[in-house]
C-alpha cells in the first residue's frame, strides 16, 4: 500500500490573518481559489494533497518524515488468556520518541486465515490493560494498577470475536504536558524539516498520529495478523490522533475516533450559543479558544490564532474525515459527553458525505439527518454510534465497534 503523505508541503500558504472568513464549513470539494472537484481521481490527485497541507500548516503542524522503526520481541506467551491467544511484548525504537515504545500485541490462536487487527493507543502504560503479572511494568508503575484499565480494553471479547489487538501508550511516543512536550517535540520538528519555533511545527497530536503509523509498520512482522485489515481506534485526544493518522496514512483500513470532539471529529465553528461562557466560565461545548488555551502543545502554534476567529479556518473537521475516503469511518459518541459535541460530530459526518458519495459511491446511510437512537449502530461506510452515558470507552462501545468491523473487514 502507498502512503498518501505530505504532498504540497512546499506551497506558500498565507498567514492565518490573511485568510478569508467562511462562517459555514468550507466545501471540501472546492479547491482553494479553484474549481469544484467532480471525479474520484481528481479528489485524490488534486484536492486531498492540498487539504493535507492545510491541516498541517494551520492545525496540527507538519508531519515528520516516515522512518523504519526497529522492533524487538522481548516476550512471547503462546498460551495467553487460557490458551486462546498468543501475547507478545515488543520494544520499538521509533528513532524519534525519547524512549522505546512498549507495544503489546495479542493474536487469537484459533484462526483459519490471518486475523484483522485493532490498533489502539492508550492513556496509560499497557500493563494496565490486562491483569497479567508478567507484562513489563515501567519504572514508575505500580502493581495496583495492573489490569486497572480493563474496562476500556475488553481483550478477551476482541479475541473471542476473531480479532487481534495491538496497543501502545501515548506517553511512549510523546509526553502529554506542555513544557516537556515542547522539548520532546524538537526532534519531531527537525524530522519534519521545520524549526521547532515555527508556527507550523508539529504538536503532540501529529506526533501521536505519526506514532500510529510506526506501530503499524511493526505489525507486518507479527504472525497471524492481516495488515490489510487494520482498524485504528482511540478515545478522546487519542481519537483525534487516530483520525489524523488515518487521514494521512492509507494503510489503515478503518478508523474509529471515539468521542474525539474539538480538534477531532467536532467542528471548530460552533454556534454563538454553544461558545457562550456558562456558569463555570466554560462554553457549553469545547471551542478552539478553550482547547488551545488548555492544551497548547496538542497543536501547532498557528491553530491558536484561530481561537477568536474559527471562521477563518480554510477547512473544518469534516474535511479530515473526508481525507479517509473511501475507507470506513465510525464516529462513536456518548449522550452525557456534551463537551465533545455529539450533534456537531454528526454534522461533520454528514458534511463529509458528499466526498464519500463521489469517491466511494456511498457514505452515510440515507435518512440519518437527526441523532440516531442510543445504542443503535448506523453501520454505513460513514458510520455513527451513540450510547447512553459519559465520556469513556466501554465494553458496550467495543461491541458496536466489533459489529462494525465485522461488516467492513470480514
Ligand atoms: C479534555 C479535552 C478534550 C479531550 C479530552 C480527553 O476534556 O478538553 O479535547 O478530548 O480531555 O482527551 O479525554
GROMACS .gro file of C-alpha atoms and ligand atoms in nm:
model
  423
    1UNK     CA    1   0.000   0.000   0.000
    2UNK     CA    2   0.107   0.355  -0.055
    3UNK     CA    3   0.136   0.635   0.193
    4UNK     CA    4  -0.065   0.937   0.092
    5UNK     CA    5   0.160   1.185   0.256
    6UNK     CA    6   0.299   1.529   0.266
    7UNK     CA    7   0.219   1.646  -0.082
    8UNK     CA    8   0.210   2.016  -0.146
    9UNK     CA    9   0.401   2.092   0.171
   10UNK     CA   10   0.610   2.345  -0.012
   11UNK     CA   11   0.327   2.562  -0.143
   12UNK     CA   12   0.333   2.905   0.014
   13UNK     CA   13   0.031   2.937   0.242
   14UNK     CA   14  -0.086   3.277   0.368
   15UNK     CA   15  -0.062   3.362   0.739
   16UNK     CA   16  -0.391   3.295   0.925
   17UNK     CA   17  -0.493   3.663   0.940
   18UNK     CA   18  -0.487   3.681   0.559
   19UNK     CA   19  -0.739   3.403   0.515
   20UNK     CA   20  -1.097   3.486   0.408
   21UNK     CA   21  -1.373   3.419   0.659
   22UNK     CA   22  -1.626   3.145   0.592
   23UNK     CA   23  -1.896   3.127   0.859
   24UNK     CA   24  -2.009   2.786   0.731
   25UNK     CA   25  -1.774   2.487   0.690
   26UNK     CA   26  -1.588   2.529   0.359
   27UNK     CA   27  -1.694   2.284   0.088
   28UNK     CA   28  -1.427   2.010   0.092
   29UNK     CA   29  -1.479   1.950  -0.280
   30UNK     CA   30  -1.384   2.303  -0.382
   31UNK     CA   31  -1.015   2.366  -0.437
   32UNK     CA   32  -0.898   2.687  -0.269
   33UNK     CA   33  -0.926   2.956  -0.539
   34UNK     CA   34  -1.008   2.683  -0.787
   35UNK     CA   35  -1.282   2.467  -0.935
   36UNK     CA   36  -1.510   2.209  -0.776
   37UNK     CA   37  -1.386   1.851  -0.789
   38UNK     CA   38  -1.616   1.620  -0.986
   39UNK     CA   39  -1.429   1.287  -1.006
   40UNK     CA   40  -1.274   1.049  -0.751
   41UNK     CA   41  -0.947   1.067  -0.940
   42UNK     CA   42  -0.933   1.446  -0.910
   43UNK     CA   43  -1.020   1.425  -0.540
   44UNK     CA   44  -0.716   1.207  -0.475
   45UNK     CA   45  -0.482   1.385  -0.715
   46UNK     CA   46  -0.587   1.747  -0.687
   47UNK     CA   47  -0.776   1.815  -0.367
   48UNK     CA   48  -0.664   1.571  -0.096
   49UNK     CA   49  -0.293   1.665  -0.107
   50UNK     CA   50  -0.378   2.035  -0.074
   51UNK     CA   51  -0.612   1.968   0.217
   52UNK     CA   52  -0.341   1.767   0.392
   53UNK     CA   53  -0.109   2.064   0.350
   54UNK     CA   54  -0.372   2.298   0.501
   55UNK     CA   55  -0.431   2.074   0.804
   56UNK     CA   56  -0.058   2.053   0.864
   57UNK     CA   57   0.001   2.423   0.828
   58UNK     CA   58  -0.291   2.559   1.030
   59UNK     CA   59  -0.387   2.294   1.283
   60UNK     CA   60  -0.157   2.002   1.363
   61UNK     CA   61   0.185   2.104   1.231
   62UNK     CA   62   0.399   1.932   0.971
   63UNK     CA   63   0.421   1.555   0.974
   64UNK     CA   64   0.768   1.416   1.045
   65UNK     CA   65   0.923   1.210   0.769
   66UNK     CA   66   0.843   0.840   0.766
   67UNK     CA   67   1.114   0.622   0.920
   68UNK     CA   68   1.158   0.248   0.965
   69UNK     CA   69   1.125   0.160   1.333
   70UNK     CA   70   1.331  -0.121   1.486
   71UNK     CA   71   1.115  -0.375   1.669
   72UNK     CA   72   1.246  -0.635   1.917
   73UNK     CA   73   1.022  -0.904   2.066
   74UNK     CA   74   1.100  -0.912   2.438
   75UNK     CA   75   0.850  -1.179   2.546
   76UNK     CA   76   0.617  -1.425   2.381
   77UNK     CA   77   0.343  -1.621   2.557
   78UNK     CA   78   0.172  -1.869   2.326
   79UNK     CA   79  -0.071  -1.964   2.598
   80UNK     CA   80  -0.224  -1.632   2.695
   81UNK     CA   81  -0.591  -1.597   2.801
   82UNK     CA   82  -0.608  -1.963   2.895
   83UNK     CA   83  -0.462  -2.074   2.562
   84UNK     CA   84  -0.689  -1.862   2.342
   85UNK     CA   85  -0.420  -1.622   2.227
   86UNK     CA   86  -0.054  -1.551   2.172
   87UNK     CA   87   0.070  -1.243   2.354
   88UNK     CA   88   0.384  -1.061   2.251
   89UNK     CA   89   0.558  -0.770   2.414
   90UNK     CA   90   0.760  -0.572   2.166
   91UNK     CA   91   1.006  -0.294   2.226
   92UNK     CA   92   1.006  -0.044   1.941
   93UNK     CA   93   1.273   0.213   1.867
   94UNK     CA   94   1.089   0.471   1.657
   95UNK     CA   95   1.403   0.687   1.616
   96UNK     CA   96   1.211   0.999   1.731
   97UNK     CA   97   1.043   0.913   2.060
   98UNK     CA   98   1.279   0.958   2.354
   99UNK     CA   99   1.229   0.604   2.484
  100UNK     CA  100   1.139   0.268   2.333
  101UNK     CA  101   0.766   0.218   2.279
  102UNK     CA  102   0.617  -0.082   2.460
  103UNK     CA  103   0.385  -0.243   2.205
  104UNK     CA  104   0.153  -0.517   2.331
  105UNK     CA  105   0.015  -0.750   2.063
  106UNK     CA  106  -0.238  -1.024   2.129
  107UNK     CA  107  -0.337  -1.256   1.843
  108UNK     CA  108  -0.611  -1.521   1.851
  109UNK     CA  109  -0.470  -1.874   1.831
  110UNK     CA  110  -0.779  -2.009   1.659
  111UNK     CA  111  -0.771  -1.879   1.304
  112UNK     CA  112  -0.816  -2.012   0.954
  113UNK     CA  113  -0.650  -1.711   0.795
  114UNK     CA  114  -0.456  -1.413   0.935
  115UNK     CA  115  -0.678  -1.208   1.165
  116UNK     CA  116  -0.793  -0.849   1.126
  117UNK     CA  117  -0.645  -0.631   1.398
  118UNK     CA  118  -0.742  -0.333   1.612
  119UNK     CA  119  -0.455  -0.094   1.674
  120UNK     CA  120  -0.519   0.131   1.973
  121UNK     CA  121  -0.335   0.396   2.169
  122UNK     CA  122  -0.396   0.414   2.544
  123UNK     CA  123  -0.375   0.684   2.813
  124UNK     CA  124  -0.180   0.453   3.047
  125UNK     CA  125   0.114   0.216   3.001
  126UNK     CA  126  -0.004  -0.113   2.853
  127UNK     CA  127   0.040  -0.324   3.168
  128UNK     CA  128  -0.288  -0.162   3.280
  129UNK     CA  129  -0.480  -0.348   3.006
  130UNK     CA  130  -0.456  -0.699   3.147
  131UNK     CA  131  -0.413  -0.847   3.493
  132UNK     CA  132  -0.111  -1.044   3.369
  133UNK     CA  133   0.175  -1.034   3.623
  134UNK     CA  134   0.436  -1.093   3.354
  135UNK     CA  135   0.367  -0.785   3.141
  136UNK     CA  136   0.658  -0.546   3.183
  137UNK     CA  137   0.584  -0.253   3.409
  138UNK     CA  138   0.761   0.081   3.367
  139UNK     CA  139   0.992   0.201   3.647
  140UNK     CA  140   0.725   0.441   3.777
  141UNK     CA  141   0.442   0.184   3.754
  142UNK     CA  142   0.264   0.016   4.044
  143UNK     CA  143   0.133  -0.338   4.089
  144UNK     CA  144  -0.203  -0.199   4.198
  145UNK     CA  145  -0.259  -0.056   3.851
  146UNK     CA  146  -0.212  -0.386   3.670
  147UNK     CA  147  -0.526  -0.450   3.467
  148UNK     CA  148  -0.685  -0.132   3.603
  149UNK     CA  149  -0.785  -0.020   3.250
  150UNK     CA  150  -0.951  -0.349   3.154
  151UNK     CA  151  -1.285  -0.167   3.142
  152UNK     CA  152  -1.157   0.021   2.837
  153UNK     CA  153  -0.993  -0.274   2.663
  154UNK     CA  154  -1.209  -0.591   2.657
  155UNK     CA  155  -0.920  -0.805   2.534
  156UNK     CA  156  -1.100  -1.138   2.567
  157UNK     CA  157  -1.410  -1.012   2.384
  158UNK     CA  158  -1.188  -0.890   2.099
  159UNK     CA  159  -1.000  -1.223   2.076
  160UNK     CA  160  -1.323  -1.426   2.100
  161UNK     CA  161  -1.462  -1.233   1.804
  162UNK     CA  162  -1.156  -1.330   1.599
  163UNK     CA  163  -0.961  -1.004   1.608
  164UNK     CA  164  -0.607  -0.932   1.717
  165UNK     CA  165  -0.535  -0.631   1.938
  166UNK     CA  166  -0.221  -0.420   1.932
  167UNK     CA  167  -0.189  -0.139   2.182
  168UNK     CA  168   0.067   0.123   2.284
  169UNK     CA  169   0.079   0.406   2.538
  170UNK     CA  170   0.056   0.764   2.403
  171UNK     CA  171   0.323   0.875   2.652
  172UNK     CA  172   0.573   0.636   2.495
  173UNK     CA  173   0.550   0.836   2.172
  174UNK     CA  174   0.511   1.185   2.317
  175UNK     CA  175   0.462   1.318   2.669
  176UNK     CA  176   0.124   1.491   2.724
  177UNK     CA  177   0.225   1.801   2.916
  178UNK     CA  178   0.312   2.144   2.769
  179UNK     CA  179   0.667   2.207   2.892
  180UNK     CA  180   0.817   1.859   2.849
  181UNK     CA  181   0.633   1.819   2.518
  182UNK     CA  182   0.788   2.142   2.390
  183UNK     CA  183   1.130   1.988   2.449
  184UNK     CA  184   1.042   1.642   2.311
  185UNK     CA  185   0.874   1.787   2.003
  186UNK     CA  186   1.200   1.945   1.888
  187UNK     CA  187   1.313   1.615   1.738
  188UNK     CA  188   0.979   1.574   1.562
  189UNK     CA  189   1.008   1.926   1.420
  190UNK     CA  190   1.355   1.851   1.293
  191UNK     CA  191   1.227   1.533   1.129
  192UNK     CA  192   0.951   1.741   0.969
  193UNK     CA  193   1.212   1.976   0.830
  194UNK     CA  194   1.093   2.278   1.025
  195UNK     CA  195   1.227   2.500   1.303
  196UNK     CA  196   1.073   2.398   1.642
  197UNK     CA  197   0.955   2.757   1.698
  198UNK     CA  198   0.788   2.784   1.359
  199UNK     CA  199   0.411   2.844   1.366
  200UNK     CA  200   0.361   2.517   1.177
  201UNK     CA  201   0.596   2.298   1.382
  202UNK     CA  202   0.417   1.975   1.486
  203UNK     CA  203   0.222   1.939   1.811
  204UNK     CA  204   0.162   1.623   2.010
  205UNK     CA  205  -0.147   1.510   1.814
  206UNK     CA  206   0.064   1.499   1.498
  207UNK     CA  207   0.338   1.315   1.688
  208UNK     CA  208   0.085   1.058   1.816
  209UNK     CA  209  -0.064   1.017   1.467
  210UNK     CA  210   0.285   0.952   1.332
  211UNK     CA  211   0.326   0.701   1.616
  212UNK     CA  212   0.021   0.503   1.499
  213UNK     CA  213   0.190   0.467   1.159
  214UNK     CA  214   0.514   0.345   1.318
  215UNK     CA  215   0.329   0.081   1.520
  216UNK     CA  216   0.153  -0.027   1.202
  217UNK     CA  217   0.498  -0.075   1.045
  218UNK     CA  218   0.576  -0.330   1.317
  219UNK     CA  219   0.261  -0.538   1.261
  220UNK     CA  220   0.376  -0.681   0.929
  221UNK     CA  221   0.634  -0.898   1.106
  222UNK     CA  222   0.389  -1.047   1.355
  223UNK     CA  223   0.250  -1.388   1.258
  224UNK     CA  224  -0.127  -1.420   1.230
  225UNK     CA  225  -0.214  -1.056   1.155
  226UNK     CA  226  -0.361  -0.939   0.825
  227UNK     CA  227  -0.220  -0.589   0.780
  228UNK     CA  228  -0.469  -0.515   0.501
  229UNK     CA  229  -0.738  -0.526   0.769
  230UNK     CA  230  -0.617  -0.300   1.048
  231UNK     CA  231  -0.870  -0.079   1.226
  232UNK     CA  232  -0.736   0.204   1.437
  233UNK     CA  233  -0.912   0.326   1.749
  234UNK     CA  234  -0.851   0.597   2.004
  235UNK     CA  235  -1.050   0.766   2.276
  236UNK     CA  236  -1.081   1.144   2.302
  237UNK     CA  237  -0.739   1.310   2.247
  238UNK     CA  238  -0.623   0.971   2.119
  239UNK     CA  239  -0.925   0.965   1.887
  240UNK     CA  240  -0.818   1.299   1.740
  241UNK     CA  241  -0.478   1.140   1.673
  242UNK     CA  242  -0.634   0.822   1.527
  243UNK     CA  243  -0.842   1.021   1.278
  244UNK     CA  244  -0.540   1.230   1.178
  245UNK     CA  245  -0.335   0.912   1.138
  246UNK     CA  246  -0.593   0.757   0.906
  247UNK     CA  247  -0.627   1.079   0.706
  248UNK     CA  248  -0.252   1.073   0.635
  249UNK     CA  249  -0.181   0.702   0.606
  250UNK     CA  250  -0.391   0.498   0.364
  251UNK     CA  251  -0.272   0.167   0.505
  252UNK     CA  252  -0.529   0.188   0.784
  253UNK     CA  253  -0.838   0.008   0.659
  254UNK     CA  254  -1.089   0.158   0.902
  255UNK     CA  255  -1.089   0.419   1.178
  256UNK     CA  256  -1.295   0.466   1.492
  257UNK     CA  257  -1.242   0.801   1.661
  258UNK     CA  258  -1.422   0.771   1.996
  259UNK     CA  259  -1.564   1.091   2.147
  260UNK     CA  260  -1.286   1.280   1.974
  261UNK     CA  261  -1.460   1.619   1.996
  262UNK     CA  262  -1.290   1.951   1.920
  263UNK     CA  263  -0.975   1.916   1.711
  264UNK     CA  264  -1.101   1.571   1.610
  265UNK     CA  265  -1.449   1.493   1.485
  266UNK     CA  266  -1.637   1.801   1.614
  267UNK     CA  267  -1.649   2.132   1.429
  268UNK     CA  268  -1.422   2.426   1.509
  269UNK     CA  269  -1.709   2.653   1.403
  270UNK     CA  270  -1.960   2.628   1.687
  271UNK     CA  271  -2.279   2.831   1.730
  272UNK     CA  272  -2.268   3.152   1.934
  273UNK     CA  273  -2.488   2.981   2.194
  274UNK     CA  274  -2.251   2.687   2.229
  275UNK     CA  275  -1.950   2.919   2.256
  276UNK     CA  276  -2.102   3.147   2.521
  277UNK     CA  277  -1.930   3.104   2.860
  278UNK     CA  278  -2.159   2.928   3.107
  279UNK     CA  279  -2.167   2.947   3.488
  280UNK     CA  280  -1.824   2.784   3.524
  281UNK     CA  281  -1.674   3.023   3.270
  282UNK     CA  282  -1.662   2.740   3.020
  283UNK     CA  283  -1.852   2.729   2.692
  284UNK     CA  284  -2.115   2.457   2.651
  285UNK     CA  285  -1.903   2.265   2.403
  286UNK     CA  286  -1.529   2.275   2.358
  287UNK     CA  287  -1.411   2.554   2.126
  288UNK     CA  288  -1.081   2.631   1.955
  289UNK     CA  289  -1.027   2.902   2.219
  290UNK     CA  290  -1.086   2.656   2.505
  291UNK     CA  291  -0.875   2.375   2.364
  292UNK     CA  292  -0.577   2.586   2.259
  293UNK     CA  293  -0.560   2.762   2.595
  294UNK     CA  294  -0.566   2.439   2.799
  295UNK     CA  295  -0.373   2.215   2.560
  296UNK     CA  296  -0.145   2.441   2.353
  297UNK     CA  297   0.101   2.156   2.299
  298UNK     CA  298  -0.154   1.942   2.109
  299UNK     CA  299  -0.150   2.165   1.800
  300UNK     CA  300   0.087   2.384   1.602
  301UNK     CA  301   0.104   2.748   1.711
  302UNK     CA  302  -0.092   2.865   1.408
  303UNK     CA  303  -0.405   2.696   1.542
  304UNK     CA  304  -0.423   2.929   1.845
  305UNK     CA  305  -0.452   3.228   1.613
  306UNK     CA  306  -0.797   3.094   1.512
  307UNK     CA  307  -0.921   3.095   1.873
  308UNK     CA  308  -1.110   3.421   1.822
  309UNK     CA  309  -1.191   3.355   1.457
  310UNK     CA  310  -1.252   2.987   1.375
  311UNK     CA  311  -1.448   3.102   1.068
  312UNK     CA  312  -1.112   3.181   0.908
  313UNK     CA  313  -1.003   2.819   0.906
  314UNK     CA  314  -0.984   2.708   0.541
  315UNK     CA  315  -1.138   2.373   0.643
  316UNK     CA  316  -1.339   2.221   0.922
  317UNK     CA  317  -1.312   1.874   1.070
  318UNK     CA  318  -1.545   1.720   0.808
  319UNK     CA  319  -1.255   1.758   0.565
  320UNK     CA  320  -1.033   1.547   0.790
  321UNK     CA  321  -1.299   1.274   0.790
  322UNK     CA  322  -1.325   1.310   0.410
  323UNK     CA  323  -0.949   1.251   0.376
  324UNK     CA  324  -1.013   0.893   0.491
  325UNK     CA  325  -1.234   0.823   0.187
  326UNK     CA  326  -1.314   0.561   0.068
  327UNK     CA  327  -1.229   0.379   0.393
  328UNK     CA  328  -1.499   0.326   0.658
  329UNK     CA  329  -1.508   0.577   0.946
  330UNK     CA  330  -1.721   0.513   1.255
  331UNK     CA  331  -1.784   0.811   1.482
  332UNK     CA  332  -1.870   0.700   1.834
  333UNK     CA  333  -2.026   0.930   2.097
  334UNK     CA  334  -2.192   0.931   2.439
  335UNK     CA  335  -2.505   1.123   2.544
  336UNK     CA  336  -2.353   1.292   2.850
  337UNK     CA  337  -2.035   1.390   2.668
  338UNK     CA  338  -2.172   1.732   2.573
  339UNK     CA  339  -1.822   1.883   2.578
  340UNK     CA  340  -1.728   1.668   2.276
  341UNK     CA  341  -2.038   1.795   2.092
  342UNK     CA  342  -2.219   1.484   1.958
  343UNK     CA  343  -2.460   1.685   1.736
  344UNK     CA  344  -2.160   1.871   1.592
  345UNK     CA  345  -1.987   1.539   1.525
  346UNK     CA  346  -2.292   1.412   1.338
  347UNK     CA  347  -2.296   1.737   1.138
  348UNK     CA  348  -1.929   1.686   1.043
  349UNK     CA  349  -2.001   1.329   0.933
  350UNK     CA  350  -2.289   1.450   0.718
  351UNK     CA  351  -2.071   1.724   0.570
  352UNK     CA  352  -1.808   1.464   0.474
  353UNK     CA  353  -2.075   1.262   0.292
  354UNK     CA  354  -2.054   1.439  -0.048
  355UNK     CA  355  -1.687   1.341  -0.072
  356UNK     CA  356  -1.771   0.978   0.010
  357UNK     CA  357  -2.056   0.978  -0.242
  358UNK     CA  358  -1.807   1.091  -0.505
  359UNK     CA  359  -1.513   0.870  -0.405
  360UNK     CA  360  -1.689   0.558  -0.275
  361UNK     CA  361  -2.038   0.593  -0.425
  362UNK     CA  362  -2.176   0.562  -0.072
  363UNK     CA  363  -2.127   0.725   0.266
  364UNK     CA  364  -2.370   0.785   0.550
  365UNK     CA  365  -2.691   0.582   0.533
  366UNK     CA  366  -2.964   0.789   0.365
  367UNK     CA  367  -3.205   0.948   0.607
  368UNK     CA  368  -2.968   0.987   0.901
  369UNK     CA  369  -3.036   1.356   0.945
  370UNK     CA  370  -3.105   1.357   1.317
  371UNK     CA  371  -2.933   1.200   1.617
  372UNK     CA  372  -2.994   0.822   1.594
  373UNK     CA  373  -3.141   0.633   1.889
  374UNK     CA  374  -2.889   0.547   2.160
  375UNK     CA  375  -2.732   0.203   2.132
  376UNK     CA  376  -2.830   0.168   1.766
  377UNK     CA  377  -2.532   0.129   1.535
  378UNK     CA  378  -2.552   0.306   1.199
  379UNK     CA  379  -2.317   0.075   1.014
  380UNK     CA  380  -2.285   0.252   0.679
  381UNK     CA  381  -1.941   0.334   0.533
  382UNK     CA  382  -1.964   0.661   0.723
  383UNK     CA  383  -2.095   0.518   1.047
  384UNK     CA  384  -2.232   0.661   1.368
  385UNK     CA  385  -2.294   0.529   1.717
  386UNK     CA  386  -2.413   0.699   2.033
  387UNK     CA  387  -2.469   0.529   2.368
  388UNK     CA  388  -2.609   0.645   2.699
  389UNK     CA  389  -2.352   0.763   2.947
  390UNK     CA  390  -2.044   0.969   2.994
  391UNK     CA  391  -1.707   1.037   2.835
  392UNK     CA  392  -1.534   0.698   2.839
  393UNK     CA  393  -1.450   0.393   2.631
  394UNK     CA  394  -1.658   0.094   2.738
  395UNK     CA  395  -1.730  -0.270   2.654
  396UNK     CA  396  -2.063  -0.156   2.510
  397UNK     CA  397  -1.874   0.070   2.269
  398UNK     CA  398  -1.649  -0.218   2.169
  399UNK     CA  399  -1.947  -0.445   2.098
  400UNK     CA  400  -2.073  -0.192   1.845
  401UNK     CA  401  -1.724  -0.142   1.701
  402UNK     CA  402  -1.675  -0.516   1.657
  403UNK     CA  403  -2.011  -0.537   1.478
  404UNK     CA  404  -1.899  -0.252   1.254
  405UNK     CA  405  -1.564  -0.419   1.186
  406UNK     CA  406  -1.745  -0.749   1.111
  407UNK     CA  407  -1.934  -0.569   0.840
  408UNK     CA  408  -1.635  -0.395   0.680
  409UNK     CA  409  -1.334  -0.616   0.747
  410UNK     CA  410  -1.476  -0.967   0.712
  411LIG     C1  411  -1.030   1.721   2.767
  411LIG     C2  412  -1.021   1.800   2.639
  411LIG     C3  413  -1.077   1.720   2.521
  411LIG     C4  414  -1.017   1.582   2.516
  411LIG     C5  415  -1.033   1.515   2.650
  411LIG     C6  416  -0.966   1.378   2.660
  411LIG     O1  417  -1.164   1.708   2.805
  411LIG     O2  418  -1.090   1.921   2.656
  411LIG     O3  419  -1.049   1.785   2.398
  411LIG     O4  420  -1.075   1.507   2.413
  411LIG     O5  421  -0.973   1.594   2.751
  411LIG     O6  422  -0.868   1.352   2.591
  411LIG     O7  423  -1.014   1.296   2.742
   0.00000   0.00000   0.00000
